[in-house]
Structures are given as structure tokens and as C-alpha cells.
Coordinates of C-alpha atoms and ligand atoms in Angstrom, one line a residue:
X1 CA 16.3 21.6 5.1
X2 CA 13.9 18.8 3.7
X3 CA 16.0 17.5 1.1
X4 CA 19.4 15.2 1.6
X5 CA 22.6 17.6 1.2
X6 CA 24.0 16.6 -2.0
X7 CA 27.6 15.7 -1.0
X8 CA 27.7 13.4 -3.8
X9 CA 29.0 14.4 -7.2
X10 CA 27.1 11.4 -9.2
X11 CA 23.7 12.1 -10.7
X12 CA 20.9 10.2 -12.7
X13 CA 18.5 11.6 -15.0
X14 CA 14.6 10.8 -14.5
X15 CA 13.2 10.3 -17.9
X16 CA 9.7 11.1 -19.2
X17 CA 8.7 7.3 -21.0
X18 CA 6.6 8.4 -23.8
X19 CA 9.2 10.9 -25.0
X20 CA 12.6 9.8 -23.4
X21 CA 13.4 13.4 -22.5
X22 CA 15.1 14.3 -19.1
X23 CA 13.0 15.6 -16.5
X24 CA 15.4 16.2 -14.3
X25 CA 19.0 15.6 -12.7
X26 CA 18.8 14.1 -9.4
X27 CA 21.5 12.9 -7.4
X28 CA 22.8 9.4 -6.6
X29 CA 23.1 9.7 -2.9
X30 CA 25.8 6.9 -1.5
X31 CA 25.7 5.1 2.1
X32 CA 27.4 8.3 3.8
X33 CA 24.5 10.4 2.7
X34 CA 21.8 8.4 3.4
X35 CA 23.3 7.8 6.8
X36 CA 23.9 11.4 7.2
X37 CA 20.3 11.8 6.3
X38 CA 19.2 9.4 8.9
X39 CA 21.2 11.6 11.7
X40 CA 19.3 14.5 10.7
X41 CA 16.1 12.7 10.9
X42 CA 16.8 11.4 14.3
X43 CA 17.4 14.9 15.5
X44 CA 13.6 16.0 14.2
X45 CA 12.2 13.0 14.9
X46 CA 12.8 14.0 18.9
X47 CA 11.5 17.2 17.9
X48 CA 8.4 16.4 15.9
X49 CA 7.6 13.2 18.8
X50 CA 7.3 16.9 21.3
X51 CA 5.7 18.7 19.4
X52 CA 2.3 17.0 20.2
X53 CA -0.9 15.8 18.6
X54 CA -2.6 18.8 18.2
X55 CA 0.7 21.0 16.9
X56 CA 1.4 17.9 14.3
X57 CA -2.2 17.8 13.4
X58 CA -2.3 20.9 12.5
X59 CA 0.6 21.0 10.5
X60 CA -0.1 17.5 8.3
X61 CA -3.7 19.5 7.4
X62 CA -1.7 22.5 6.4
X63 CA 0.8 20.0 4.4
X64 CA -2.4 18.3 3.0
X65 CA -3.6 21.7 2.3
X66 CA -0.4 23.1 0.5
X67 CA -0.4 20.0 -1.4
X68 CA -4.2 20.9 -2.4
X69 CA -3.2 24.1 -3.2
X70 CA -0.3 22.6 -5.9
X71 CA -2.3 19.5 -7.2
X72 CA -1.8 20.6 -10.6
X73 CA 1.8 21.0 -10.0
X74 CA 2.3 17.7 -8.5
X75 CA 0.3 16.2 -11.3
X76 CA 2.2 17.5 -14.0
X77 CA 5.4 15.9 -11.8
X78 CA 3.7 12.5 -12.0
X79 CA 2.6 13.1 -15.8
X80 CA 5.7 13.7 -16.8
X81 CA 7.7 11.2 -14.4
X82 CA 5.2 8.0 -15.5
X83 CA 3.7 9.2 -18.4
X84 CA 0.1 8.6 -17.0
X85 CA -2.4 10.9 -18.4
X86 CA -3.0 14.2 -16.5
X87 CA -6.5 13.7 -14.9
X88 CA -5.0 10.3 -13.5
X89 CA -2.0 12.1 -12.1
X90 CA -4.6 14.2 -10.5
X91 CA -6.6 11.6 -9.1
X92 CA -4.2 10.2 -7.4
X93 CA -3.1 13.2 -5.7
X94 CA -6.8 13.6 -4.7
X95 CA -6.6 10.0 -3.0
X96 CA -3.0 11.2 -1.5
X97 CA -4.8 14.6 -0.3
X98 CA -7.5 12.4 1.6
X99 CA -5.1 10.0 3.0
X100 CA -2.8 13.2 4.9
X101 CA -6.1 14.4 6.0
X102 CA -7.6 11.1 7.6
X103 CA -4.2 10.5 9.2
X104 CA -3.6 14.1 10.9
X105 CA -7.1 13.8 11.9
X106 CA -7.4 10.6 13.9
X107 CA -4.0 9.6 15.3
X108 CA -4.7 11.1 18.6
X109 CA -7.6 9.3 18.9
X110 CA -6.0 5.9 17.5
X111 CA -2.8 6.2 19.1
X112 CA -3.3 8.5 22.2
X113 CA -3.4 7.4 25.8
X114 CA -5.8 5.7 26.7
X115 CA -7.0 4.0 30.3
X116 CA -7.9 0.0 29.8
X117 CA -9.8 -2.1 32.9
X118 CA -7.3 -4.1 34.3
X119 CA -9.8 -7.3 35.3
X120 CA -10.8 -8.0 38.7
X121 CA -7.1 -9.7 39.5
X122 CA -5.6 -6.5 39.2
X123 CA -8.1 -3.7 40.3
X124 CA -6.1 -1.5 42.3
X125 CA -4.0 -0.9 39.0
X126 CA -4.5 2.1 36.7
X127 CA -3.8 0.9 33.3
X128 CA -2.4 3.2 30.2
X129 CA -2.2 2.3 26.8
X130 CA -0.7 4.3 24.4
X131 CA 1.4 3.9 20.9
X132 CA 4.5 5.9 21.0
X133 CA 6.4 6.8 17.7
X134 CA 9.4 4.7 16.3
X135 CA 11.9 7.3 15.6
X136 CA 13.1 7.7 12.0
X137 CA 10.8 5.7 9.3
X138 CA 12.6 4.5 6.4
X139 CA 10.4 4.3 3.3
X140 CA 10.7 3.0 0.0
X141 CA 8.8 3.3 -2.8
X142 CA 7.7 2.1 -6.7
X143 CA 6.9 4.7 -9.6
X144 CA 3.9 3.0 -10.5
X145 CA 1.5 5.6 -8.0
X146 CA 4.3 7.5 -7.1
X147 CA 2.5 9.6 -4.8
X148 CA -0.3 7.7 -3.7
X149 CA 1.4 4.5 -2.4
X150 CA 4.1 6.1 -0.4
X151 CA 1.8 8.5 1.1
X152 CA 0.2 5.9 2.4
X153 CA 3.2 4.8 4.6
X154 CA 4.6 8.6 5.2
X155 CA 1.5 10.6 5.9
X156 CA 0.2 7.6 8.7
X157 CA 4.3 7.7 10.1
X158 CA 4.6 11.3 10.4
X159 CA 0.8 11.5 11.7
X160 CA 2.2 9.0 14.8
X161 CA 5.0 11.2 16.0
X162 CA 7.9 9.8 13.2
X163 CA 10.5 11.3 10.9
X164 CA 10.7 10.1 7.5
X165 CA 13.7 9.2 5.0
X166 CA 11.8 8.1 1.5
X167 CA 13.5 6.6 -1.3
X168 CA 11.6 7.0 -4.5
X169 CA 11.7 5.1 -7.3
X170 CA 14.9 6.0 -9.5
X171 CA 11.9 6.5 -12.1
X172 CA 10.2 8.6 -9.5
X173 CA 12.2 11.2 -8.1
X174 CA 10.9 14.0 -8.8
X175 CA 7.4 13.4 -7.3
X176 CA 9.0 12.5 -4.0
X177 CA 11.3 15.4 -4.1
X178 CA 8.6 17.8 -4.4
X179 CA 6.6 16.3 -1.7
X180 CA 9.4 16.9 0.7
X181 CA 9.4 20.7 -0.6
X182 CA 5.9 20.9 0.2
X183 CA 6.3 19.5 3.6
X184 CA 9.2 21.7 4.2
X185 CA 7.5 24.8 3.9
X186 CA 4.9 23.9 5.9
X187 CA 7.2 22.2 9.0
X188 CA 10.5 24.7 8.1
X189 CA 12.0 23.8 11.8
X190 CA 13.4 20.3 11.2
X191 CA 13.8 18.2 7.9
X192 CA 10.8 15.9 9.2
X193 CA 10.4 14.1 5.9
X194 CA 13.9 13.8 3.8
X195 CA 14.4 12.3 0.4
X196 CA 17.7 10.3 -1.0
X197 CA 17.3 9.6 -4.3
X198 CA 19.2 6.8 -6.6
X199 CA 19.3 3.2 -7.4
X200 CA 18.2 0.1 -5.5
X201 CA 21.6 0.8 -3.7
X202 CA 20.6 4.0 -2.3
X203 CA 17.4 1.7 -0.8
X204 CA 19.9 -0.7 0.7
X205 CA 21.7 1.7 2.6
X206 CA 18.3 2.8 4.1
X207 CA 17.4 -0.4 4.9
X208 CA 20.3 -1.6 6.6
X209 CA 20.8 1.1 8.9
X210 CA 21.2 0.7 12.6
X211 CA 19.0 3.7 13.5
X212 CA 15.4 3.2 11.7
X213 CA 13.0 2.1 13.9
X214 CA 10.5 0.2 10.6
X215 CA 11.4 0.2 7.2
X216 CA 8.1 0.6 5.0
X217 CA 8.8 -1.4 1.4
X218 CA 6.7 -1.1 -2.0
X219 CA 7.6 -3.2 -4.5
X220 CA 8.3 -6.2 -6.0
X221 CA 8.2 -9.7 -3.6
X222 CA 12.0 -9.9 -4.6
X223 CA 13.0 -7.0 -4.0
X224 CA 10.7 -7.1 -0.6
X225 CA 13.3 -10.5 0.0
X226 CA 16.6 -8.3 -0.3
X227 CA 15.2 -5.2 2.0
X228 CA 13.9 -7.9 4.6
X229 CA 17.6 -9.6 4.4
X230 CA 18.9 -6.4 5.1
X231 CA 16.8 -5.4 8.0
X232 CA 17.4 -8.6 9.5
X233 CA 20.5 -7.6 10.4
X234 CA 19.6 -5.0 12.7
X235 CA 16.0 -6.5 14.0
X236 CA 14.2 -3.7 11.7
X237 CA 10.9 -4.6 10.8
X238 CA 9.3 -3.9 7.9
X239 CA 6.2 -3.6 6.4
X240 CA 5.9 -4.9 2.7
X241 CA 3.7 -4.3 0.3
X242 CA 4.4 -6.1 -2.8
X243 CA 3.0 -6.9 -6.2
X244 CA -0.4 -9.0 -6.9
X245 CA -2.6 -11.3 -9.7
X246 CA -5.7 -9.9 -8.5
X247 CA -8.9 -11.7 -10.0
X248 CA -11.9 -10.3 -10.7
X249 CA -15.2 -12.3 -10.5
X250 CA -18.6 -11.8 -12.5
X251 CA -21.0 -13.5 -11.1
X252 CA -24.3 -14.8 -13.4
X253 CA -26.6 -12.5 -12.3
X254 CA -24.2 -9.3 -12.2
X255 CA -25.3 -6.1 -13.9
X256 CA -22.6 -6.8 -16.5
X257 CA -22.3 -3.5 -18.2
X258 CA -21.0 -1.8 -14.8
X259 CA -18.8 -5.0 -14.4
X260 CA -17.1 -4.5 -18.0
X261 CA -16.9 -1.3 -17.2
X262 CA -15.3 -1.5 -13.7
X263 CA -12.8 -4.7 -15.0
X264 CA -11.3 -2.8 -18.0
X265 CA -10.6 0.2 -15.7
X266 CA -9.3 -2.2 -13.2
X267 CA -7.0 -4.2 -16.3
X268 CA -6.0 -1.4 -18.6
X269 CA -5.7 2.5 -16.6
X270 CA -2.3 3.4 -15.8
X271 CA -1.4 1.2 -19.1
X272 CA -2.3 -2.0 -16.3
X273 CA 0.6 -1.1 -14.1
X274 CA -1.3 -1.2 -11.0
X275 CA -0.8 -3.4 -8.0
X276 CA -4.2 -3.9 -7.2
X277 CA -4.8 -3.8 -11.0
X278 CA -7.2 -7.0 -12.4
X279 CA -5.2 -9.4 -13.9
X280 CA -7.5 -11.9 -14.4
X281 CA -11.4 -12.2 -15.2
X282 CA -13.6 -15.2 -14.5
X283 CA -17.4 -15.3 -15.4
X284 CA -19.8 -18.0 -14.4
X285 CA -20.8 -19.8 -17.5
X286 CA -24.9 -18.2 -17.9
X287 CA -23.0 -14.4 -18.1
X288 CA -19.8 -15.2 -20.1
X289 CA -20.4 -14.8 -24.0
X290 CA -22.4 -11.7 -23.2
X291 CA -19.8 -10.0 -20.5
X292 CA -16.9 -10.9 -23.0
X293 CA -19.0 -9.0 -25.9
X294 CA -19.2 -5.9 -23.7
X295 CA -15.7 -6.2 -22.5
X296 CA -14.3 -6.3 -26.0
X297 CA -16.6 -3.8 -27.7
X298 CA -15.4 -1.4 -24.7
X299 CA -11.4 -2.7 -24.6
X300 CA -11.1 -1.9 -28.7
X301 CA -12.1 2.2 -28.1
X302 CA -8.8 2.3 -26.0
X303 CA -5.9 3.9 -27.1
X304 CA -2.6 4.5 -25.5
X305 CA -0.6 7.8 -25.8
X306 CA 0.8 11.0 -23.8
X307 CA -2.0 13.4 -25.1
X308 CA -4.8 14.5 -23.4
X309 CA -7.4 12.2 -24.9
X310 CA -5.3 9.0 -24.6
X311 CA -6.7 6.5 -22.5
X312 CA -3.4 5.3 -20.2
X313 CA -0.1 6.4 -20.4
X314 CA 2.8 4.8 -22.2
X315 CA 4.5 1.5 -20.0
X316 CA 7.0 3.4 -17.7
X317 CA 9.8 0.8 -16.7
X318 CA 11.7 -0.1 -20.5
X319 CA 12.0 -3.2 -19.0
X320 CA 8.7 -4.4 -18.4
X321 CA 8.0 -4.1 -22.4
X322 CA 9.3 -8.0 -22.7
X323 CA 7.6 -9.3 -19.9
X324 CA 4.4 -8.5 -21.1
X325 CA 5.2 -9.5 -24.8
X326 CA 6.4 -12.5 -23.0
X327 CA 3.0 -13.4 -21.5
X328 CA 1.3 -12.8 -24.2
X329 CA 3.2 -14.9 -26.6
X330 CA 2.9 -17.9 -24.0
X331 CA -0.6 -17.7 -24.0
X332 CA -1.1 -18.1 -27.3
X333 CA 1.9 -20.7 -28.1
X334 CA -0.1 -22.7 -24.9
X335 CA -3.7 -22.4 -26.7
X336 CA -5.2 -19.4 -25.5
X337 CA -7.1 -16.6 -28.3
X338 CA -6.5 -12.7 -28.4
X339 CA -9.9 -11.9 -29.1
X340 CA -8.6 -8.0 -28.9
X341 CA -5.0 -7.3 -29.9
X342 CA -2.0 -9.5 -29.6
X343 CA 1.7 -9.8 -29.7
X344 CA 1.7 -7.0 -32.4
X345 CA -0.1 -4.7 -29.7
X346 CA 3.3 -3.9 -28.1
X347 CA 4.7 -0.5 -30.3
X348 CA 7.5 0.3 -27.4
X349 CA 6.9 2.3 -25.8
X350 CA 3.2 1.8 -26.0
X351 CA 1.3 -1.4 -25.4
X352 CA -2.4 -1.9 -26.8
X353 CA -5.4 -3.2 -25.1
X354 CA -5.0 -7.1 -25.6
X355 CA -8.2 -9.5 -24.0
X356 CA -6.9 -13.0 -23.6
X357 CA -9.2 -16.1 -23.8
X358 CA -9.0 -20.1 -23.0
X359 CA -5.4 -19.7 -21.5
X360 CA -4.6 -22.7 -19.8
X361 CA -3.8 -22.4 -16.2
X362 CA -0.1 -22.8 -16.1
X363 CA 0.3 -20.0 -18.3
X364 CA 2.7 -16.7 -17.1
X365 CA 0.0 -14.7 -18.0
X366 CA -2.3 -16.7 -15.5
X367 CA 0.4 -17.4 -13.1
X368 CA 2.8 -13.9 -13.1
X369 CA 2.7 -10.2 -12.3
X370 CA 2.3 -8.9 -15.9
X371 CA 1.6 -5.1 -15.2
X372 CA 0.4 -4.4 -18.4
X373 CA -2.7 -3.6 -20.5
X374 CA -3.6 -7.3 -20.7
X375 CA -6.5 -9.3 -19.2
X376 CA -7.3 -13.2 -19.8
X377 CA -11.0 -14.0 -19.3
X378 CA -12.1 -17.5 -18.0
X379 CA -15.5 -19.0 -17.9
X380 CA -16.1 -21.1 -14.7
X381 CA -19.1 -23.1 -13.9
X382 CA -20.6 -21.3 -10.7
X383 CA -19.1 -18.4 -8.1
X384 CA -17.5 -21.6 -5.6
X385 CA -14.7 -22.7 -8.9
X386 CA -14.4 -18.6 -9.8
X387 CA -13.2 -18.2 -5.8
X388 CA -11.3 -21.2 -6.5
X389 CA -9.2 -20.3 -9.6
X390 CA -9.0 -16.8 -8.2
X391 CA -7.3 -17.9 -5.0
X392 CA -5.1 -20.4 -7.3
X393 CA -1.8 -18.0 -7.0
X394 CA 0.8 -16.9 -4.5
X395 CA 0.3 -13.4 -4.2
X396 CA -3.2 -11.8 -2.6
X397 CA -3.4 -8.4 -2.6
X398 CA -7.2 -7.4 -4.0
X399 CA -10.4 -8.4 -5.8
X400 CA -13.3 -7.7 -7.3
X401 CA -16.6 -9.4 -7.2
X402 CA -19.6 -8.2 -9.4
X403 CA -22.7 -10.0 -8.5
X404 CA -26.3 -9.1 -7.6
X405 CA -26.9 -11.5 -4.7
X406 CA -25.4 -9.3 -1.2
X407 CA -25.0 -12.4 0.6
X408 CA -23.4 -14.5 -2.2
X409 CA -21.3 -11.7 -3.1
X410 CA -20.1 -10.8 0.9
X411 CA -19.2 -15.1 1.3
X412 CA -17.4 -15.0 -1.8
X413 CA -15.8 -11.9 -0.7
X414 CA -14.8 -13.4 2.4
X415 CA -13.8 -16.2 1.0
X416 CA -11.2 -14.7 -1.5
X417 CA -7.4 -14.9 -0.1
X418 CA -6.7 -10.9 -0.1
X419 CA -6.2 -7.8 2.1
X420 CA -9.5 -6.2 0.1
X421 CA -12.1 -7.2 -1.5
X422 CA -14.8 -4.6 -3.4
X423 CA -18.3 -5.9 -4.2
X424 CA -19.8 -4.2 -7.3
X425 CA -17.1 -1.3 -8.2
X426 CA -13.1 -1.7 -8.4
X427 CA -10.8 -1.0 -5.6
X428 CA -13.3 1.1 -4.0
X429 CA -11.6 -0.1 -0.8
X430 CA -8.6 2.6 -1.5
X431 CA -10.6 5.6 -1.2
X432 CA -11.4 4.9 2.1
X433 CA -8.3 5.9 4.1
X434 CA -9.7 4.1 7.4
X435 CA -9.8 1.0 5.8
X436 CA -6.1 -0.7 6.3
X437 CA -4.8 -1.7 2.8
X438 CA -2.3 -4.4 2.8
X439 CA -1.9 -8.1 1.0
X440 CA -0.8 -11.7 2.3
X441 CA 1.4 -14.1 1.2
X442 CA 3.8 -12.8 -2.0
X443 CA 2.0 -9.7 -1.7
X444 CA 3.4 -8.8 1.3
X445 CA 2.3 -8.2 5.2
X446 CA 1.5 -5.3 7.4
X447 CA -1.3 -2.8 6.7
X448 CA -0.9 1.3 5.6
X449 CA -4.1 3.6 5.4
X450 CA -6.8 3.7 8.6
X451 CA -6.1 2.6 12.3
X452 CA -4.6 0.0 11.3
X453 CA -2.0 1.9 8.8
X454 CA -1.1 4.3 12.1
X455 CA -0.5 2.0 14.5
X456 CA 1.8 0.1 11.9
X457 CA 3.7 3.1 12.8
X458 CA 4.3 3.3 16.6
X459 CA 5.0 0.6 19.1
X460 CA 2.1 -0.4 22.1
X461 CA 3.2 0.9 25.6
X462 CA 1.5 -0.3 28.1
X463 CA 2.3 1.6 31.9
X464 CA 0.2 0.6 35.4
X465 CA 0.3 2.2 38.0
X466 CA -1.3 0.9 41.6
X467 CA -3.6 3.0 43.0
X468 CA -4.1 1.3 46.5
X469 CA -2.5 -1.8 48.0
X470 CA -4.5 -5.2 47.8
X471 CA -2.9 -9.1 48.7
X472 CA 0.6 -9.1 47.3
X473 CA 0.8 -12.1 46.0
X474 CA 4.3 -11.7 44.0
X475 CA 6.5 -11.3 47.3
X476 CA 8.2 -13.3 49.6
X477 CA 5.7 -12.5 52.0
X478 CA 2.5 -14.0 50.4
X479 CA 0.8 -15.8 53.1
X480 CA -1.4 -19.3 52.9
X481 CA -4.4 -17.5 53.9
X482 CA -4.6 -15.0 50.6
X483 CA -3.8 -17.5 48.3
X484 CA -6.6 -19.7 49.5
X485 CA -8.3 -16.7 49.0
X486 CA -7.1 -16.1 45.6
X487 CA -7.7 -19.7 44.7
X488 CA -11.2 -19.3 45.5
X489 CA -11.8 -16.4 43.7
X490 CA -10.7 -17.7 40.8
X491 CA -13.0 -20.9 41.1
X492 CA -16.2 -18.3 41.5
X493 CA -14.9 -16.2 38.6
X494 CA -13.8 -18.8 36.0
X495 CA -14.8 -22.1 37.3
X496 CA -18.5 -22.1 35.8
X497 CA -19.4 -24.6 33.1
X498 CA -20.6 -21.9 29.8
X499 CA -24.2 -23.4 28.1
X500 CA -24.4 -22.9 24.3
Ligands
NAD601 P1 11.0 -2.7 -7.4 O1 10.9 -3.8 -6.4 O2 11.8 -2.8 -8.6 O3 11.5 -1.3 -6.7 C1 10.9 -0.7 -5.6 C2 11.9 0.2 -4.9 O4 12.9 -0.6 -4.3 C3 12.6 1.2 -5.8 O5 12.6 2.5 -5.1 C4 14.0 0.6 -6.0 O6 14.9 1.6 -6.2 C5 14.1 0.0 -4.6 N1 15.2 -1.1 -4.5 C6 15.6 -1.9 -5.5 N2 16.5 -2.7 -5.1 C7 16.7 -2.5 -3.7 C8 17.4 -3.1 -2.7 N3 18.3 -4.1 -2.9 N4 17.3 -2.6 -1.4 C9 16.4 -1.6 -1.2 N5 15.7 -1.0 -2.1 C10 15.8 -1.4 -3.4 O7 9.5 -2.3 -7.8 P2 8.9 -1.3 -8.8 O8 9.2 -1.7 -10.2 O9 9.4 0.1 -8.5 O10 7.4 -1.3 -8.5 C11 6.5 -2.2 -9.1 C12 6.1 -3.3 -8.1 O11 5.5 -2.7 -7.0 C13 5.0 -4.2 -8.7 O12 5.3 -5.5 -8.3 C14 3.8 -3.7 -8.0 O13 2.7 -4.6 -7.9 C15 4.3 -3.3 -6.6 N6 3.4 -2.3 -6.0 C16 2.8 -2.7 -4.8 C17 1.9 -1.8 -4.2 C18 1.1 -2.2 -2.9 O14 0.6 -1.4 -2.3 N7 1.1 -3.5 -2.6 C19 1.7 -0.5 -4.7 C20 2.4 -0.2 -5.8 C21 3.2 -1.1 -6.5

């Protein structure tokens, strides 16, 4: 069984956003079932932990191949779920595919046993290290990429030896209930990944049980607040990955028809609503008039819709309509120019490309999340101020830098305050699933995808055992002789002044 029983009576409709029709009925499942869930997952989790390496490898290729073999399935799911257009829906699921493959693939070899040297203090010790699975994962996740960004916690937990409970979005649940499906057929034995579905309540009771061993959170900061509150109660810890403002700089010599290019994918697919989407654009004085020109040209041949030729999707969550309207209006009231588009681009449930110019600072739109089809484009006077607006926020997630100088671009990379960084394309970081993916400060901590990503999912153990008997210093029966000779070991091995 793969899917939560459905004691509960109480169901919610998931709702296609360009059309408002019902999807689907899903179930609202309450603390008892979500608990009831997690007892089942325990029971698999032993059972999956036993199974081994090369018996779970072998079954997350055949998931990843099952869910190969039903891409367009899935992708209709997602289309219909978020409204994204079809070819995007299957991207994702291509990134999702990759990211079950990497995982089965190299979490023996990340997380297996593994001998380390134990230092000439300890020689006659033989020293293990290996990472041993959590239990039950709890994970949460947003509708946004509502295959893709979960995967990236339950493929890498399940890959280390865990059992899942996921908790898709309430916009969502349909995408993460046919995931389970697929996983079911392929692991038929024990429900190794479970979904609950519902409201942020049916997220609470996940994250404030006793018996989850790390609770995997994507979403908003506050929201990330209320799960951490909860799994403070119980020591759970968590892994957050949260929203962002990411910037994207254009340096003076950047080939600027790739970085136009690259920017308004990176500001307006998936309607903007992106977490590593680009928020905000600044371009070093020499390139600005002419990278604006191309930007605009290219932002005005978007259109929004749910056919096949639209550009990006309609905006999924009602809600988020205002916001944007919101930061759009405030840029303008505060001085800044809608060289493309403007307040009258929102038509709920659509909202049109809008390009944002001279918006002071202080703005929302500057300062705040908007997840929408808007950019605002600043003109800085070299790369140094375009690093230092760009690292002007509270969140840090991603950036882009588009510049033809490699070393410029790789200090300015390193100087930028974000998990990732991508010189000369957008987010090229996410299609490689052993690079870790993961933000700092409001955008959250901990890493999913690569080494990093597995070993997120499994706790260090670390086991010696003495081969042969040397001077016991830790007994009772230490005499004055070894520790003179200890003492002087230590004075030949560390005492030695180090030249430059
Ligand atoms: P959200 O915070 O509203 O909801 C996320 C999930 O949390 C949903 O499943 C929701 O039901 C659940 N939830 C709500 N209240 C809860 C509670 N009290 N306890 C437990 N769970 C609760 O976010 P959203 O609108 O679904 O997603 C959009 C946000 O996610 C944006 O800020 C976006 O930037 C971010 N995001 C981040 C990443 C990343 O990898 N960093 C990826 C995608 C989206």
C-alpha cells in the first residue's frame, strides 16, 4: 500500500488555475492518519534500511525508469495541477528522472562504509565510517515544481536507506499521489514512500511527530518558522528550503543577447513562480541601454495562457494575484517606469510580462518574494556595486552572472551570498544532481541533490575497533614512563615551527 488509508471522510478538491475545474478529490488526512501513516513507514523503513545498497539501487533505477516510461502522464498531472505549459511539465520530470538516477547510483559510494586512518596516536585502531539511514523522512512540499523540488529531498532519502511520508502542496496532490503509485509498483512489499494529503494542518501533524527522524521543508521562510517550531519539540531537524530575490548580473562585456535571453527565462517561465527564479536585473552602466532594448523587445513576444503555444502558465496560487499587483503598483507610486506592461498586466488569472525600471531600493518589488512575471532592471556603475545591490536582501538562494571575463565572473560569483551561482546560462547548477542545491539565510539551510543532498539524509557513525594493544594511556594503570613517552612524541610530531 503506497498511499495513506483514507479513514477520513473530509476531502478537498485540487483545481486546474487557468480553468478552475476540479482535477481531482483528495482527501484531508487528520493527525490520526498521518500518524497512522508514520507507523507504517517505520515498519518499511526497517525493511527497506535491509534490503541493502545494491537491492535499493536497483529498485530507485527501476522507479526512475517507470517514471520515464510515464513522463507524459506525470506531465499532464503537473499541467493540469499548476497550469504550466506541457513541455515545462515535462522538463521538469526530465530534471526529476536525472535526480532518482544520480541518487540510486551513488549512495553506496557516498554513504557506505568506509575505513579512515586513525593518526599515529591511535594506530592500532581500525576505523569505520559510514552514514546510516534516519528512519521515516517527513517531507513537505510547494506546487510551484511539484515534482522536481520534492524529488530532490525523496529520491536522495529513500536512496540512503529511509522511508518517506510527503505532504504535497494542497495545490499539488495529485502529482505527489501519482509518484507514490509509481513507486509502489515498483517496491510492492512495504509502502516506502506514503503520501497524506490536505492543508498546512496535515503538514503540522507530520512535522510534530515523535517518530521522524528529519523533516525536509519547501516553502515559504514563514512557513519554514512554524515547521521548525514544531520540530523543536521533539529535537527533529529539518532541512529548509525556502523562497529567494535572486539577482542576476550583466556584466559590460557580456554577450548580451544570450544574457536577455537567459534573464527573461529566468524572470518570466513558470509565470515567474520559481524559487530560484530572477527577480532582479542589474547591468553595469557601458551594457545597460542596449541589454534593456533586447530584454524588452524579447519580454513583449510573451504571452501567457493554457494552450500549447503560450509562453508560461497562468499564476497558480489565487492568492499571489495581489501580491504581485501590489509590487507593481509600489514601484511605480515610489518612481520607478514599466517600460513593458504594468498594473493593467494582471487579467486574473493571468499576469503579463511587466519590465520594471529606476525602482528605488526600498521598494517590495526590490525587497520581497514577488513570484511573478515581473523583473526590475537596475543600472550600476561596475560588477563590485552589481554584487553589492545583489547581496542587499535577506534571502540567498541563486544567481546569475553573465560576463565575458572567467576570472571576473568566478570572484563575483564567489562573492555573491547564495547556495549557487551560474556564470553565463540560468540555473544551470540544477541540472547537475551532484551539485548540492540549498540557500542561506531566509532562504533556508541544509543542501538536497549530490553528496551533499544524500548525506543530508543519514546520520555519520563512526565505529573503531583495536587491532592490537599499544600504551593504554586511558586506565588507571598508565605509568610515568609512557606518558613521558607520549609527551615526547607529541613534541617530535607537532612541536615543529611551519615556514611560509
Ligand atoms: P508554503 O509555505 O505556503 O507551503 C509549503 C507547504 O507547507 C505546503 O505543502 C503547505 O500545505 C505546507 N504547510 C503550510 N502550513 C504548514 C504548517 N503550519 N506546518 C507544516 N506544513 C505547512 O509555500 P508554497 O506557496 O507552497 O511554495 C512557494 C514557496 O516555496 C516560495 O517562497 C518559493 O520560493 C519556495 N520554494 C523554494 C524552493 C527551494 O528549493 N528553495 C523550491 C520551490 C519553492
Amino acid at each position: 500500500m503506497s498511499v495513506a488509508t483514507e479513514r477520513t471522510e473530509k476531502t478537498f478538491a485540487s483545481l486546474n488555475p487557468a480553468t478552475g475545474e476540479v482535477v481531482a478529490e483528495h482527501p484531508v488526512h487528520d493527525g490520526d492518519d498521518v500518524a497512522a501513516a508514520i507507523d507504517r513507514a517505520r515498519e518499511a523503513s526497517r525493511w527497506w534500511a535491509e534490503l541493502g545498497w545494491r537491492e535499493r539501487r536497483v529498485r530507485l533505477l527501476n522507479v526512475k525508469g517507470s517514471l520515464a516510461r510515464n513522463l507524459n502522464r506525470m506531465a499532464e498531472v503537473i499541467h493540469q495541477e499548476t497550469g504550466k505549459p506541457v513541455a515545462d511539465a515535462q522538463l521538469e520530470t526530465i530534471m526529476a528522472i536525472s535526480h532518482l538516477d544520480w541518487a540510486a547510483r551513488n549512495a553506496q559510494k557516498v554513504l557506505g562504509p568506509r575505513s579512515v586512518y586513525p593518526g599515529m596516536m591511535a594506530i592500532n585502531q581500525k576505523c569505520t565510517l559510514e552514514y546510516q539511514p534516519l528512519g521515516v523522512v517527513g517531507v513537505i512540499g510547494p506546487w510551484n515544481y511539484p515534482i522536481f523540488t520534492p524529488i530532490g529531498s525523496i529520491a536522495y532519502a529513500l536512496a540512503a536507506g529511509n522511508a518517506v511520508v510527503f505532504k504535497p502542496s494542497e495545490f499539488t496532490p495529485g502529482v505527489g499521489t501519482y509518484l507514490a503509485e509509481l513507486v509502489a509498483g515498483v517496491v510492492p512489499e512495504h509502502p516506502v514512500l506514503q503520501v497524506v494529503t490536505g492543508y498546512g494542518a496535515t503538514g503540522a501533524a507530520l512535522a510534530s511527530s515523535p517518530h521522524i527522524g528529519k523533516l525536509a521543508f519547501t516553502g515559504s521562510a514563514p512557513t519554514a518558522r512554524k515547521v521548525m517550531a514544531a520540530c523543536a519539540e521533539n529535537l527533529t531537524p529539518i532541512v529548509a528550503e525556502c523562497g529567494g530575490k535572486d539577482a542576476c548580473i550583466v556584466d559590460a562585456d557580456a554577450d548580451l543577447d544570450a544574457a536577455a535571453d537567459a534573464a527573461l527565462w529566468g524572470a518570466m517561465s513558470n509565470a515567474g513562480q520559481t524559487c530560484i527564479g530572477v527577480e532582479r536585473i542589474y547591468v553595469v552602466d557601458r551594457a545597460y541601454d542596449a541589454f534593456l532594448g533586447k530584454l524588452t523587445d524579447k519580454a513583449r513576444e510573451l504571452r501567457p495562457g493554457f494552450d500549447r503555444e503560450a509562453a508560461y502558465g497562468p499564476i497558480t496560487m489565487p492568492g499571489q494575484l495581489d501580491v504581485i499587483e501590489r509590487h507593481i503598483k509600489d514601484a511605480i507610486d515610489k518612481g520607478g517606469k514599466a517600460v513593458v506592461g504594468g498594473p493593467e498586466s494582471v487579467r486574473k488569472p493571468y499576469v503579463e510580462p511587466v519590465v520594471l525600471t529606476d525602482v528605488p531600493d526600498d521598494s517590495a518589488a526590490v525587497r520581497e518574494e514577488t513570484f511573478g512575471p515581473t523583473i526590475t532592471v537596475h543600472r550600476v556603475a561596475s560588477l563590485d556595486e552589481a554584487v553589492e545591490k545583489a547581496n542587499r536582501t535577506g534571502y540567498g538562494l541563486a544567481g546569475t552572472i553573465f560576463s565575458g571575463n572567467k576570472s571576473r565572473a568566478m570572484e563575483a560569483a564567489r562573492a555573491m551570498r547564495s547556495g549557487m551561482t551560474s556564470i553565463n546560462a540560468f540555473a544551470a547548477f540544477a541540472q547537475v544532481a551532484a551539485l548540492p542545491f540549498g540557500g542561506v539565510g531566509e532562504s533556508g539551510f541544509g543542501r538536497i541533490h549530490g553528496a551533499d543532498g544524500l548525506r543530508e539524509f543519514a546520520r555519520p557513525k563512526a565505529i573503531t575497533r583495536q587491532r592490537f594493544a599499544t600504551m593504554n594511556l586511558t586506565s588507571f594503570a598508565r605509568s610515568e614512563k609512557e606518558m613521558a613517552r607520549v609527551l615526547g612524541l607529541i613534541n617530535m610530531l607537532h612541536g615543529k615551527r611551519y615556514k611560509r
